[in-house]
Coordinates of C-alpha atoms and ligand atoms in Angstrom, one line a residue:
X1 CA -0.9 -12.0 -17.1
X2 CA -3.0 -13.2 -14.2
X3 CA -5.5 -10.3 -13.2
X4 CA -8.9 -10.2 -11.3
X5 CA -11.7 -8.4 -11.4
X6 CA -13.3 -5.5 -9.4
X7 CA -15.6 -8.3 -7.2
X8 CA -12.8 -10.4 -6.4
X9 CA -12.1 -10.1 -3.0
X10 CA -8.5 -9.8 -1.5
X11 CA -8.1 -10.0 2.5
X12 CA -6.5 -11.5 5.1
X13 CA -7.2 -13.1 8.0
X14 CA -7.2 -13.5 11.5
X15 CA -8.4 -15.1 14.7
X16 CA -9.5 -13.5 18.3
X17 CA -7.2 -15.6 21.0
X18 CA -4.5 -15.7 18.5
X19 CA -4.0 -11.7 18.4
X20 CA -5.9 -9.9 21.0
X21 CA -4.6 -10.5 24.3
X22 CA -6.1 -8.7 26.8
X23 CA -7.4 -11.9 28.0
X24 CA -8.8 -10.8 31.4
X25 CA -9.4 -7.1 30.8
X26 CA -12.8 -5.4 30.4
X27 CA -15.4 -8.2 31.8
X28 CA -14.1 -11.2 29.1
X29 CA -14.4 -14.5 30.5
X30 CA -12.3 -17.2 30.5
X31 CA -12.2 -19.7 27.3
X32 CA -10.8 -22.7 27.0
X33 CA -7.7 -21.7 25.4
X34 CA -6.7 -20.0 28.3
X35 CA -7.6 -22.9 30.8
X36 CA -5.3 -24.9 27.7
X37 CA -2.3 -23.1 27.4
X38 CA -1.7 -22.2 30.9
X39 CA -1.5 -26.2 31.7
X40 CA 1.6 -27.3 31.5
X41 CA 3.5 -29.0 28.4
X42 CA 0.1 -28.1 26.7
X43 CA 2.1 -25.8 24.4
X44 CA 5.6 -25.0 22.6
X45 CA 7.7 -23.3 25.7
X46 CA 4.2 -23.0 27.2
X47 CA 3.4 -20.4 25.2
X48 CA -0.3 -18.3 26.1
X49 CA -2.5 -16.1 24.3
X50 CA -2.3 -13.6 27.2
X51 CA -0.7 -10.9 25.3
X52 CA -0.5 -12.5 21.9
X53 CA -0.3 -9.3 19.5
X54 CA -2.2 -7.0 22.1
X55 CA -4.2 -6.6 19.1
X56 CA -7.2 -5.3 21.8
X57 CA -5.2 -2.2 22.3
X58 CA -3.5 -2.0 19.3
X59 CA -6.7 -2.4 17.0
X60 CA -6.7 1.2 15.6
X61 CA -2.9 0.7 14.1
X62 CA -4.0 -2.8 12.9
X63 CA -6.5 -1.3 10.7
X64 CA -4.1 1.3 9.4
X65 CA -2.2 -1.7 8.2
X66 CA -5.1 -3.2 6.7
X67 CA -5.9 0.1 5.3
X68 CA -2.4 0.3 4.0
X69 CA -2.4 -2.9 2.5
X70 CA -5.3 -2.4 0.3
X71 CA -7.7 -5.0 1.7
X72 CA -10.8 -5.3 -0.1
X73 CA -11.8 -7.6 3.3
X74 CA -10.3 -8.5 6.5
X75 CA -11.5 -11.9 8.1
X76 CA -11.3 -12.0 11.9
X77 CA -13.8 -13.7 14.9
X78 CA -15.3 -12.7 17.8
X79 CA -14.4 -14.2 21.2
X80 CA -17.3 -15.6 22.6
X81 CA -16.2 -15.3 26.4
X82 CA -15.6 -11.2 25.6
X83 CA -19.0 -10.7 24.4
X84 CA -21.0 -13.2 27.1
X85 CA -18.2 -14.5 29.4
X86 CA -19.7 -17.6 30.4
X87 CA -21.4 -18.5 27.1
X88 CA -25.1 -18.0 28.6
X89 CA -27.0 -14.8 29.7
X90 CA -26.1 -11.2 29.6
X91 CA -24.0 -9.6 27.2
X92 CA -20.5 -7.9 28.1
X93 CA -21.3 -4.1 27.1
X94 CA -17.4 -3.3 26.8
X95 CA -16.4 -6.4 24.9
X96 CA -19.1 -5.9 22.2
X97 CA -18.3 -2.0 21.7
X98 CA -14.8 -3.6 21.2
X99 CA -15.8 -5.3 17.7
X100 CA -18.4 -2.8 17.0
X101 CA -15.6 0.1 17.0
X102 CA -13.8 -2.5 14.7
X103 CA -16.2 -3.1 12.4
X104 CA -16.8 0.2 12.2
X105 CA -13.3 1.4 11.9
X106 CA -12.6 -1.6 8.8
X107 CA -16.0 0.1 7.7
X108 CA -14.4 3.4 7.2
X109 CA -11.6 2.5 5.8
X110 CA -13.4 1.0 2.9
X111 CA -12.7 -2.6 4.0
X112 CA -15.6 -5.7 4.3
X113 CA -15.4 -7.8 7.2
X114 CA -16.3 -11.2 7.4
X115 CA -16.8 -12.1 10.8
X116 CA -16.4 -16.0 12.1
X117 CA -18.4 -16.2 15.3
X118 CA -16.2 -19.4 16.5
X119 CA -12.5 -19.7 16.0
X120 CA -11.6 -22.3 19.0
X121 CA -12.2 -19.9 22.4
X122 CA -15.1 -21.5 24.1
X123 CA -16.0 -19.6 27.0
X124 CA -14.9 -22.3 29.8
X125 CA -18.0 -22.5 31.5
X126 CA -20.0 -24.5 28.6
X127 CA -16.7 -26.5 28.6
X128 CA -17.1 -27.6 32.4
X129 CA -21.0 -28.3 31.1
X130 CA -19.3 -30.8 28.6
X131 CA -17.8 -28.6 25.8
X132 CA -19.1 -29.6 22.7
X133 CA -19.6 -33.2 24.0
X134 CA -23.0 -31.6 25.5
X135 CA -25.8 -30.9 22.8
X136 CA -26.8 -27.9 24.7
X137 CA -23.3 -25.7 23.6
X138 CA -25.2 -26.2 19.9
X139 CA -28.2 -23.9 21.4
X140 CA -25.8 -21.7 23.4
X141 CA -23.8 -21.4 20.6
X142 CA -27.3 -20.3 18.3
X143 CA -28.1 -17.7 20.9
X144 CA -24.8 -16.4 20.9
X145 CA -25.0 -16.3 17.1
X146 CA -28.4 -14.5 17.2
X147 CA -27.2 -12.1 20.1
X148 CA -24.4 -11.0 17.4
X149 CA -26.5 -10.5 14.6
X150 CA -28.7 -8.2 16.8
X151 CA -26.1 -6.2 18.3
X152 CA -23.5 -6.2 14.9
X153 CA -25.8 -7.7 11.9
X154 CA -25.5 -4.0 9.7
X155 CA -21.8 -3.7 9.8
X156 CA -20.6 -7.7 8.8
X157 CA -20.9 -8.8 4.9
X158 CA -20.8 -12.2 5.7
X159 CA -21.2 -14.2 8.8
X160 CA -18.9 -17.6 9.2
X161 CA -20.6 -19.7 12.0
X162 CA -17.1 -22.1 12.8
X163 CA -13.8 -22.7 11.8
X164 CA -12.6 -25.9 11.3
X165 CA -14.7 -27.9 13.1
X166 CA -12.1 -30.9 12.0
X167 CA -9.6 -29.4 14.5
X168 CA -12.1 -28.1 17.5
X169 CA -13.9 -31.7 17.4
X170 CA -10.7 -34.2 16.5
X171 CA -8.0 -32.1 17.9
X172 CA -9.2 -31.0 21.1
X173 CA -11.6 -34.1 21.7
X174 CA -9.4 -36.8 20.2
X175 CA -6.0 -36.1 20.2
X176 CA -6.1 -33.5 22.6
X177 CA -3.8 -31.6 21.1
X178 CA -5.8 -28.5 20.9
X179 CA -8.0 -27.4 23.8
X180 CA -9.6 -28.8 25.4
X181 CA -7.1 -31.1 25.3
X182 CA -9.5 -34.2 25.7
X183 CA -8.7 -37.8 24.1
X184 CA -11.6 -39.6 24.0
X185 CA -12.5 -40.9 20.6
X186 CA -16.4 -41.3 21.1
X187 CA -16.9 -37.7 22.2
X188 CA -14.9 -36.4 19.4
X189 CA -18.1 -37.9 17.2
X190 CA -20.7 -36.5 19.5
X191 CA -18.1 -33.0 19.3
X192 CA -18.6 -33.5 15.3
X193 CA -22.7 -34.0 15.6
X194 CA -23.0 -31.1 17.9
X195 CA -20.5 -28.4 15.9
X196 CA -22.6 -29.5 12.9
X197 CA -26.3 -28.9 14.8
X198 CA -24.7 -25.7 15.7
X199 CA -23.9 -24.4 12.4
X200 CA -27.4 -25.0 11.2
X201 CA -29.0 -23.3 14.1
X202 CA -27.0 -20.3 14.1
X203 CA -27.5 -19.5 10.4
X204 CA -31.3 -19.6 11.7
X205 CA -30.7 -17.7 14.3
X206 CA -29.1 -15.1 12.2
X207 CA -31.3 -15.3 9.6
X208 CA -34.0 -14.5 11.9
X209 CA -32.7 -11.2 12.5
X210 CA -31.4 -10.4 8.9
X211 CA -33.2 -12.7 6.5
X212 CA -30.6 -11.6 3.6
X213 CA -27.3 -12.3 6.0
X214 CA -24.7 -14.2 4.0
X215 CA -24.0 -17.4 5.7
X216 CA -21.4 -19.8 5.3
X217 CA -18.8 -22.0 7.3
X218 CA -15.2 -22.3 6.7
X219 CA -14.0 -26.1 6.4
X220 CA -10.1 -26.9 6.6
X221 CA -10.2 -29.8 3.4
X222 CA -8.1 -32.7 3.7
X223 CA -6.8 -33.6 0.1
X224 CA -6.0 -36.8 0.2
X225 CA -3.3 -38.7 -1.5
X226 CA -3.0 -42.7 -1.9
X227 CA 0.4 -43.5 -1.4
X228 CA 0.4 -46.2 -4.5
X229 CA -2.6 -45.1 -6.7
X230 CA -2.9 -48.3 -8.2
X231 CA -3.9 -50.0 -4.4
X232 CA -7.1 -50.3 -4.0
X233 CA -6.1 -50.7 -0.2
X234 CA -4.6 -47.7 -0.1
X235 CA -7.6 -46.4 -2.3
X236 CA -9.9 -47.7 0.8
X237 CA -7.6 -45.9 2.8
X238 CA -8.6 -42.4 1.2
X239 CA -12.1 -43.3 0.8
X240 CA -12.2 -43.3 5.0
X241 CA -10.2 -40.3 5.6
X242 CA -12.4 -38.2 3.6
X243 CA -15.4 -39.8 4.9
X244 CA -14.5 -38.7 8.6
X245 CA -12.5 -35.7 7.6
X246 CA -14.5 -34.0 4.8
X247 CA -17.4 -35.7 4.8
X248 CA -17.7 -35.7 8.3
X249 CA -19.0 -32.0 7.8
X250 CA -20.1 -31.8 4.2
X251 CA -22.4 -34.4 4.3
X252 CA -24.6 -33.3 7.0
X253 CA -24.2 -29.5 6.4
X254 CA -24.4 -29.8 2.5
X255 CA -26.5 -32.4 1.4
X256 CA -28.6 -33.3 4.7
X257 CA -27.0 -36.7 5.5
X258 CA -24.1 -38.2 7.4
X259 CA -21.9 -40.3 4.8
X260 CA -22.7 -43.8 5.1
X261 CA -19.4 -44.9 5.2
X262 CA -18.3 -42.9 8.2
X263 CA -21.2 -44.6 10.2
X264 CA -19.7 -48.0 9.5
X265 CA -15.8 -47.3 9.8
X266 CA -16.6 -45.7 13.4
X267 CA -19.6 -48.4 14.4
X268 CA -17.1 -50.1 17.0
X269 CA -17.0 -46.8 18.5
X270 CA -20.9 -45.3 18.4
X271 CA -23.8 -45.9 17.5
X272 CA -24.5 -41.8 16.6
X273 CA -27.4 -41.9 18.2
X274 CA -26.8 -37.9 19.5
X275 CA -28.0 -37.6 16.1
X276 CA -31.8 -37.0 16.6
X277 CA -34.6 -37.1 14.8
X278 CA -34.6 -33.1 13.1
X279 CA -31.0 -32.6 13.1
X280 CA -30.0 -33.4 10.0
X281 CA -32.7 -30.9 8.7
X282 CA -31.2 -28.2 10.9
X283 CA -28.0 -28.6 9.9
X284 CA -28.7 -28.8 6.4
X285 CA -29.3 -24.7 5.7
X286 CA -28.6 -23.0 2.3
X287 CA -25.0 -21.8 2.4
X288 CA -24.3 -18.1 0.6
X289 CA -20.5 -19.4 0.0
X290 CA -18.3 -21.9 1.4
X291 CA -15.2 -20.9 3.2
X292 CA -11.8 -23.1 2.1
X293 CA -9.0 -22.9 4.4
X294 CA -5.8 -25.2 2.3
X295 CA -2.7 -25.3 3.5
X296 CA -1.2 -28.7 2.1
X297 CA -2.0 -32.5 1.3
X298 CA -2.3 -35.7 2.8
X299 CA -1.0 -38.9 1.9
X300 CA -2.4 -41.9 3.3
X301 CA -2.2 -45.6 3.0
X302 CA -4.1 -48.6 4.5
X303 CA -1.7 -50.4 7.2
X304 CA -1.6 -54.0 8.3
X305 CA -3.5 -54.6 11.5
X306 CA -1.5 -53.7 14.7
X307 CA 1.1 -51.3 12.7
X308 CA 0.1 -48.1 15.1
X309 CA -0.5 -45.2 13.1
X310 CA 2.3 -43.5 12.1
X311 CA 2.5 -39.2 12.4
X312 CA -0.8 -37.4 11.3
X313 CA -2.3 -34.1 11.1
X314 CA 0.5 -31.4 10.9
X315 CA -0.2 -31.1 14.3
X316 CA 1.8 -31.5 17.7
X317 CA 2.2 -35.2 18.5
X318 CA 0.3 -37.5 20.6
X319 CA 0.5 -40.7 21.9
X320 CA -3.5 -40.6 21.0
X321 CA -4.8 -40.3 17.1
X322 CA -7.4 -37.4 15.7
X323 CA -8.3 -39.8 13.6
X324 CA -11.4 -41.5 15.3
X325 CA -11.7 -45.3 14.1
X326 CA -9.0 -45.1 11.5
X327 CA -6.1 -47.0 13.4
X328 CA -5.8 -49.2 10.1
X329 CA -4.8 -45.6 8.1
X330 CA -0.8 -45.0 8.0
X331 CA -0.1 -40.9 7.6
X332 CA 3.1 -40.9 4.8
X333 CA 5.1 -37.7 4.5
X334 CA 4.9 -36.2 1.4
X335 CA 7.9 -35.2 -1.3
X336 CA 8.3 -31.6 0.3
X337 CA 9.4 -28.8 0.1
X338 CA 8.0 -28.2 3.2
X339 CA 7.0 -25.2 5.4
X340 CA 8.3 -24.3 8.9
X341 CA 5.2 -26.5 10.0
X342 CA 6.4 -29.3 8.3
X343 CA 3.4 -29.0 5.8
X344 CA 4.5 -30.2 2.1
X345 CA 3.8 -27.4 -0.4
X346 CA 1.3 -28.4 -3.1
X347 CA -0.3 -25.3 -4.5
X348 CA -2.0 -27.6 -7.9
X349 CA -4.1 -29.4 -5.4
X350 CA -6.0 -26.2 -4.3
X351 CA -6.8 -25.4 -7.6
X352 CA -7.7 -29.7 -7.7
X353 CA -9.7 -28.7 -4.3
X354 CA -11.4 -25.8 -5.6
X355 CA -12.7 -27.3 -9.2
X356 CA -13.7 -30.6 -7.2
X357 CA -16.0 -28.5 -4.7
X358 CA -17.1 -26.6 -7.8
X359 CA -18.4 -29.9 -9.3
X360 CA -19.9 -31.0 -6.2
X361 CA -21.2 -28.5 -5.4
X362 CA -22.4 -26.2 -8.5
X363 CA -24.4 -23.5 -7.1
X364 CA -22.0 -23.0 -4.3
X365 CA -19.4 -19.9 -4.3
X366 CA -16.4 -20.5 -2.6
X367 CA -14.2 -18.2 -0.8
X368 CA -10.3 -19.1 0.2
X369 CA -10.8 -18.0 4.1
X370 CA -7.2 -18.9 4.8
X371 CA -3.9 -20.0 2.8
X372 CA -0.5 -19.0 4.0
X373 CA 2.8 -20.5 5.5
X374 CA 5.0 -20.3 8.3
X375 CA 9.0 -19.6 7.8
X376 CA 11.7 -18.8 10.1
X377 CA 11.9 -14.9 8.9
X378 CA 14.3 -12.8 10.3
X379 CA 15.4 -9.1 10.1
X380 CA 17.9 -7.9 8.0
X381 CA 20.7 -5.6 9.0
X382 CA 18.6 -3.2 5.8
X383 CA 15.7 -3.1 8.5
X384 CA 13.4 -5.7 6.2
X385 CA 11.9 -9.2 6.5
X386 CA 13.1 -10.8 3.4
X387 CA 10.3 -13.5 3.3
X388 CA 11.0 -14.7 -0.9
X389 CA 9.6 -18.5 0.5
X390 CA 6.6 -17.1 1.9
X391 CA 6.6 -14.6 -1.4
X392 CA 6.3 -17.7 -3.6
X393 CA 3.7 -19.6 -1.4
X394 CA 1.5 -16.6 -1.9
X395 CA 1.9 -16.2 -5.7
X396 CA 1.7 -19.9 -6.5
X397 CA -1.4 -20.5 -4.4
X398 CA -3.2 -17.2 -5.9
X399 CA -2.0 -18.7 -9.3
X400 CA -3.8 -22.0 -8.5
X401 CA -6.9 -20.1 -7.3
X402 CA -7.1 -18.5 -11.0
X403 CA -6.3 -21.5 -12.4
X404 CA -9.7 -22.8 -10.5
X405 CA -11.5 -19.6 -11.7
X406 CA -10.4 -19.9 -15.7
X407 CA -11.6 -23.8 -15.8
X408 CA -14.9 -22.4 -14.3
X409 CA -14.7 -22.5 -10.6
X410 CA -16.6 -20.3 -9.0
X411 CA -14.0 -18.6 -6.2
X412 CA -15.2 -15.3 -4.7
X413 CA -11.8 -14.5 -2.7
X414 CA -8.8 -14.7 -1.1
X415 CA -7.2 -14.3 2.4
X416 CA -3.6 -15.0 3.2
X417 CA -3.3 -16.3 6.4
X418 CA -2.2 -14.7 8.7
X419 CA -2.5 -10.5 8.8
X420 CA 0.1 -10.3 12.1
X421 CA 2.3 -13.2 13.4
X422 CA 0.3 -14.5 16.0
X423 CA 0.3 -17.6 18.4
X424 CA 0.1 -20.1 17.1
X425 CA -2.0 -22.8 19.3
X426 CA 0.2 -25.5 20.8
X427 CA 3.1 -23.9 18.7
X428 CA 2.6 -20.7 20.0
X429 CA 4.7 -18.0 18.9
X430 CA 7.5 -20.2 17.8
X431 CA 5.6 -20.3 14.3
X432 CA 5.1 -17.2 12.0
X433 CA 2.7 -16.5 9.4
X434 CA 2.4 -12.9 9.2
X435 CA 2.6 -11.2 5.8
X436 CA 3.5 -8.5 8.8
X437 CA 5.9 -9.1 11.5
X438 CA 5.2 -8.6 15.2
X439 CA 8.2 -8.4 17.6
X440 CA 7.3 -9.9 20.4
X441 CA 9.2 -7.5 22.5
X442 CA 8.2 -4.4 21.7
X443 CA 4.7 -5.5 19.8
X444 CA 6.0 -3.1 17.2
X445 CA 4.8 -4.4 13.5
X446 CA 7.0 -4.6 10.3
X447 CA 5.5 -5.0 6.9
X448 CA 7.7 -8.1 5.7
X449 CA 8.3 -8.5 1.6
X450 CA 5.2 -10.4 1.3
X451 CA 2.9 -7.5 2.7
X452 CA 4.6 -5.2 0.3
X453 CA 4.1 -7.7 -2.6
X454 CA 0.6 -8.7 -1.3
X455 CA -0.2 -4.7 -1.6
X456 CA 1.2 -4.2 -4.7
X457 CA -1.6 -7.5 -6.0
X458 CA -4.2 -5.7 -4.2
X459 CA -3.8 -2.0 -6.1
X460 CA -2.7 -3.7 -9.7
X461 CA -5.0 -6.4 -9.3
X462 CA -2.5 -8.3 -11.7
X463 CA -0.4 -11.4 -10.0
X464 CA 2.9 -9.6 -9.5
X465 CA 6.5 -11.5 -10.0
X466 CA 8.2 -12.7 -7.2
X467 CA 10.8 -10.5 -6.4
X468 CA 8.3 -7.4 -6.7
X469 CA 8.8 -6.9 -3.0
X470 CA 10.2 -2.8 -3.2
X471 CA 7.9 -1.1 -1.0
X472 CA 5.7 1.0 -3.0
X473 CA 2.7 2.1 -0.5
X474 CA 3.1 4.6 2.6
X475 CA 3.3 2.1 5.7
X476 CA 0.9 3.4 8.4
X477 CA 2.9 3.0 12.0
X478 CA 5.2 0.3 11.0
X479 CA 8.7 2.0 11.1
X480 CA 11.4 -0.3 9.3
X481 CA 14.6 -0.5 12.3
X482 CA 16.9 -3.5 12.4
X483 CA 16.5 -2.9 15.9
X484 CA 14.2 -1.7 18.5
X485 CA 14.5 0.3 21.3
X486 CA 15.8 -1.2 24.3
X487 CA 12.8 -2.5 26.7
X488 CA 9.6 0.0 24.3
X489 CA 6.8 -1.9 25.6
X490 CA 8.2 -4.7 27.4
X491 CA 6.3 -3.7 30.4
X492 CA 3.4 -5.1 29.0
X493 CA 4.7 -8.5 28.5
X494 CA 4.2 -12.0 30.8
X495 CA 7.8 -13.2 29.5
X496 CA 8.9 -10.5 26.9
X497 CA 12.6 -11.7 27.0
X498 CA 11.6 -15.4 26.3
X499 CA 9.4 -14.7 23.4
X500 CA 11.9 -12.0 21.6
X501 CA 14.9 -14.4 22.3
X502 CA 13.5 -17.2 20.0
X503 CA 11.9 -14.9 17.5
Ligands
FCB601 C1 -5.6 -23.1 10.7 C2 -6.3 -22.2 11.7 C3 -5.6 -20.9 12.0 C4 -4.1 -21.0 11.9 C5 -3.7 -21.8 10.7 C6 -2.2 -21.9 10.5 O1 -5.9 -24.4 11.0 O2 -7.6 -22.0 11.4 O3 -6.1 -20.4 13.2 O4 -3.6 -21.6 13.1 O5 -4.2 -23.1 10.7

């Protein structure tokens, strides 16, 4: 039987422009993701975060559903553009009571929160400035940072400074994929630098307001396949998708330096000399834990010259590559079974990932800060989602963290990505990974199998079986109907018909 302690924390997790909506309501500015998905062809049916989950009104029923669930923790981030709309200067008064009620609220109902202060929005303005091309969004982003800790630092147990810097720098500087939908290969390496000096200043900043705040970044590993292991090509191959994938970040933020390696594979495109004399001690801070987001792996092999790049991230296509000086790297699709994202299922290499940070990096907690998978759910005529695929990603990927754990890794929690279906950046809604359902018609919320089985973990603390879905907890506010009623809500919707049809 697989059980976990008292300290182990369960949660799950969730991102600002994803759920909240509300995107022009109570003084928040404009980020970049709203600038991004109202171009069009920028996203799936051009999809916007306008209303998303209207999590912003709807907060006070989302914590009853944390509540319900049995969270120990609930991961979510602050827009920047809600709290200081254009990035610099005053504070928004409303949109910082919004997360303080929050925090408060999860606070009360006996649940942690982990707050990441950048999930994606930038606040437009420091985009038009030059994003994170410009060194100065690095201090904005440290006085932000600071700001928070002032106005929130007693109610948040650990502070995340970004998310994925891989995808804000690479797929919104170099693919263009993401927002701000740039593809320019050079500034997605100053984008790197600059997210990096960021991070450092901001655990300064906070730590000069709470010296004890827990600190740490969450980092979206690339585990890395060779397609023949016995090529060293293909070997070579690895080697410089780590360097500019992982080591990109780890280097600098972990052990002080940028990986040798990465400056010579990307020399025909920079010379890094944004990197100034300083940074690299800045960016370098002591770490509390290290957040792991792991969805699936990545196989790679080295490609003659002039054979384009074939597919790459898991991400929308593009005629232009996130991976910045790596045109000799092919991208080979995995043996599945796959998600609805396309991403191959591989739950031994996050207990692979986990052991292999833990010997890196001895000293270093780690924390899962997102694992989870989309599928095309649907409701039953019974009223329920019947999720068993999303059921089984859960269980074997919580298997694979305590498989880390026994062999001596030391992971300090869990969160299932995502709380709520949500948009899903260029996908938009036409990907779900909520453990809870959202219709997008009526915003009403139903508990699919996998919340049900995900509560029964977090009150047994034992790994339940698979098809331990009954629903053994009173659901706060989440009614199970195989239908809903005709038009509830809809008024509140840009395009409810269009995003309920495809759901
Ligand atoms: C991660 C993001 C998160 C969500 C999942 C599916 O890259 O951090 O917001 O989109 O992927």
């Amino acid at each position: 039987m697989t059980t976990f302690g008292p300290d182990f924390l369960f949660g799950s997790a969730t991102a600002s422009y994803q759920i909240e909506g509300a995107v022009a309501e109570d003084g928040r500015g404009p980020s970049i993701w709203d600038t991004y998905s109202h171009t069009p062809g920028a996203t799936e049916y051009g999809d916007t975060g306008d209303v998303a989950c209207d999590h912003y009104h709807r907060w006070r029923e989302d914590v009853g559903h944390i509540a319900a669930l049995g969270l120990d923790a609930y991961r979510l981030s602050i827009a920047w553009p809600r709290v200081q709309p254009t990035g610099r200067g005053p504070l928004n008064p409303a949109g910082v009571r919004f997360y303080r009620d929050l925090l408060d609220a999860l606070t009360a109902a006996g649940v942690q929160p982990l707050v990441t202060l950048y999930h994606w929005d930038l606040p437009q303005e420091l985009e038009d400035a030059g994003g994170w091309a410009n060194r100065d969004t690095a201090f904005a982003f440290a006085d932000y940072a600071r700001a928070m800790a002032q106005e929130l630092g007693d109610r948040v147990h650990t502070w995340t400074t970004l998310n994925e810097p891989w995808c804000t720098a690479y797929l919104g500087y170099a693919s263009g994929v993401h927002a701000p939908g740039r593809t320019e290969p050079a500034t997605a390496l100053a984008a790197v630098h600059h997210l990096n000096l960021a991070h450092g200043l901001a655990v300064q900043a906070i730590r000069e307001v709470l010296p004890e705040a827990r600190c740490s970044v969450t980092l979206n590993f690339h585990v890395l396949r060779a397609a023949d292991p016995a090529d060293p090509e293909d070997a070579d191959a690895v080697r410089q998708i780590d360097a500019v994938a992982n080591r990109a970040f780890t280097g600098p933020m972990l052990e002080g330096a940028y990986p040798e390696d990465l400056i010579a594979d990307t020399a025909a495109i920079t010379d890094w000399s944004f990197v100034r004399d300083g940074d690299l001690a800045i960016v370098h801070q002591p770490l509390t834990a290290l957040g792991v987001n792991y969805y699936s792996t990545t196989m790679v092999r080295r490609a003659p010259e002039g054979d384009a790049t074939s597919d790459n991230s898991g991400h929308r296509e593009s005629a232009a590559s996130p991976w910045v000086g790596a045109d000799r790297v092919a991208f080979v699709r995995e043996p599945g079974p796959y998600t609805a994202m396309g991403w191959n299922i591989a739950p031994e290499a996050l207990t692979e990932l986990l052991l292999d940070l833990h010997r890196r990096y001895p000293t270093l907690p780690t924390v899962v800060t997102e694992n989870g998978a989309a599928f095309e759910d649907e409701v039953s005529p019974d009223g329920r989602v019947h999720d068993p695929r999303r059921v089984s990603y859960l269980h074997d990927h919580i298997a694979a963290v305590a498989a880390a754990r026994e062999r001596g890794a030391d992971v300090r929690g869990y969160f299932a990505w995502s709380l709520l279906d949500n948009f899903e950046w260029a996908w938009g809604y036409a990907r779900r990974f909520g453990i809870i359902r959202v219709d997008y018609d009526t915003l009403e919320r139903t508990w699919k199998d996998s919340a049900h089985w995900y509560a029964r973990l977090t009150r047994t603390r034992e790994l339940p079986a698979v098809d331990d879905v009954e629903p053994s907890v009173p659901v706060v506010g989440a009614p199970l109907r195989a239908t809903s009623p005709a038009g509830a809500g809809a008024g509140s919707l840009s395009d409810p018909g269009a995003r309920a049809a495809r759901a």
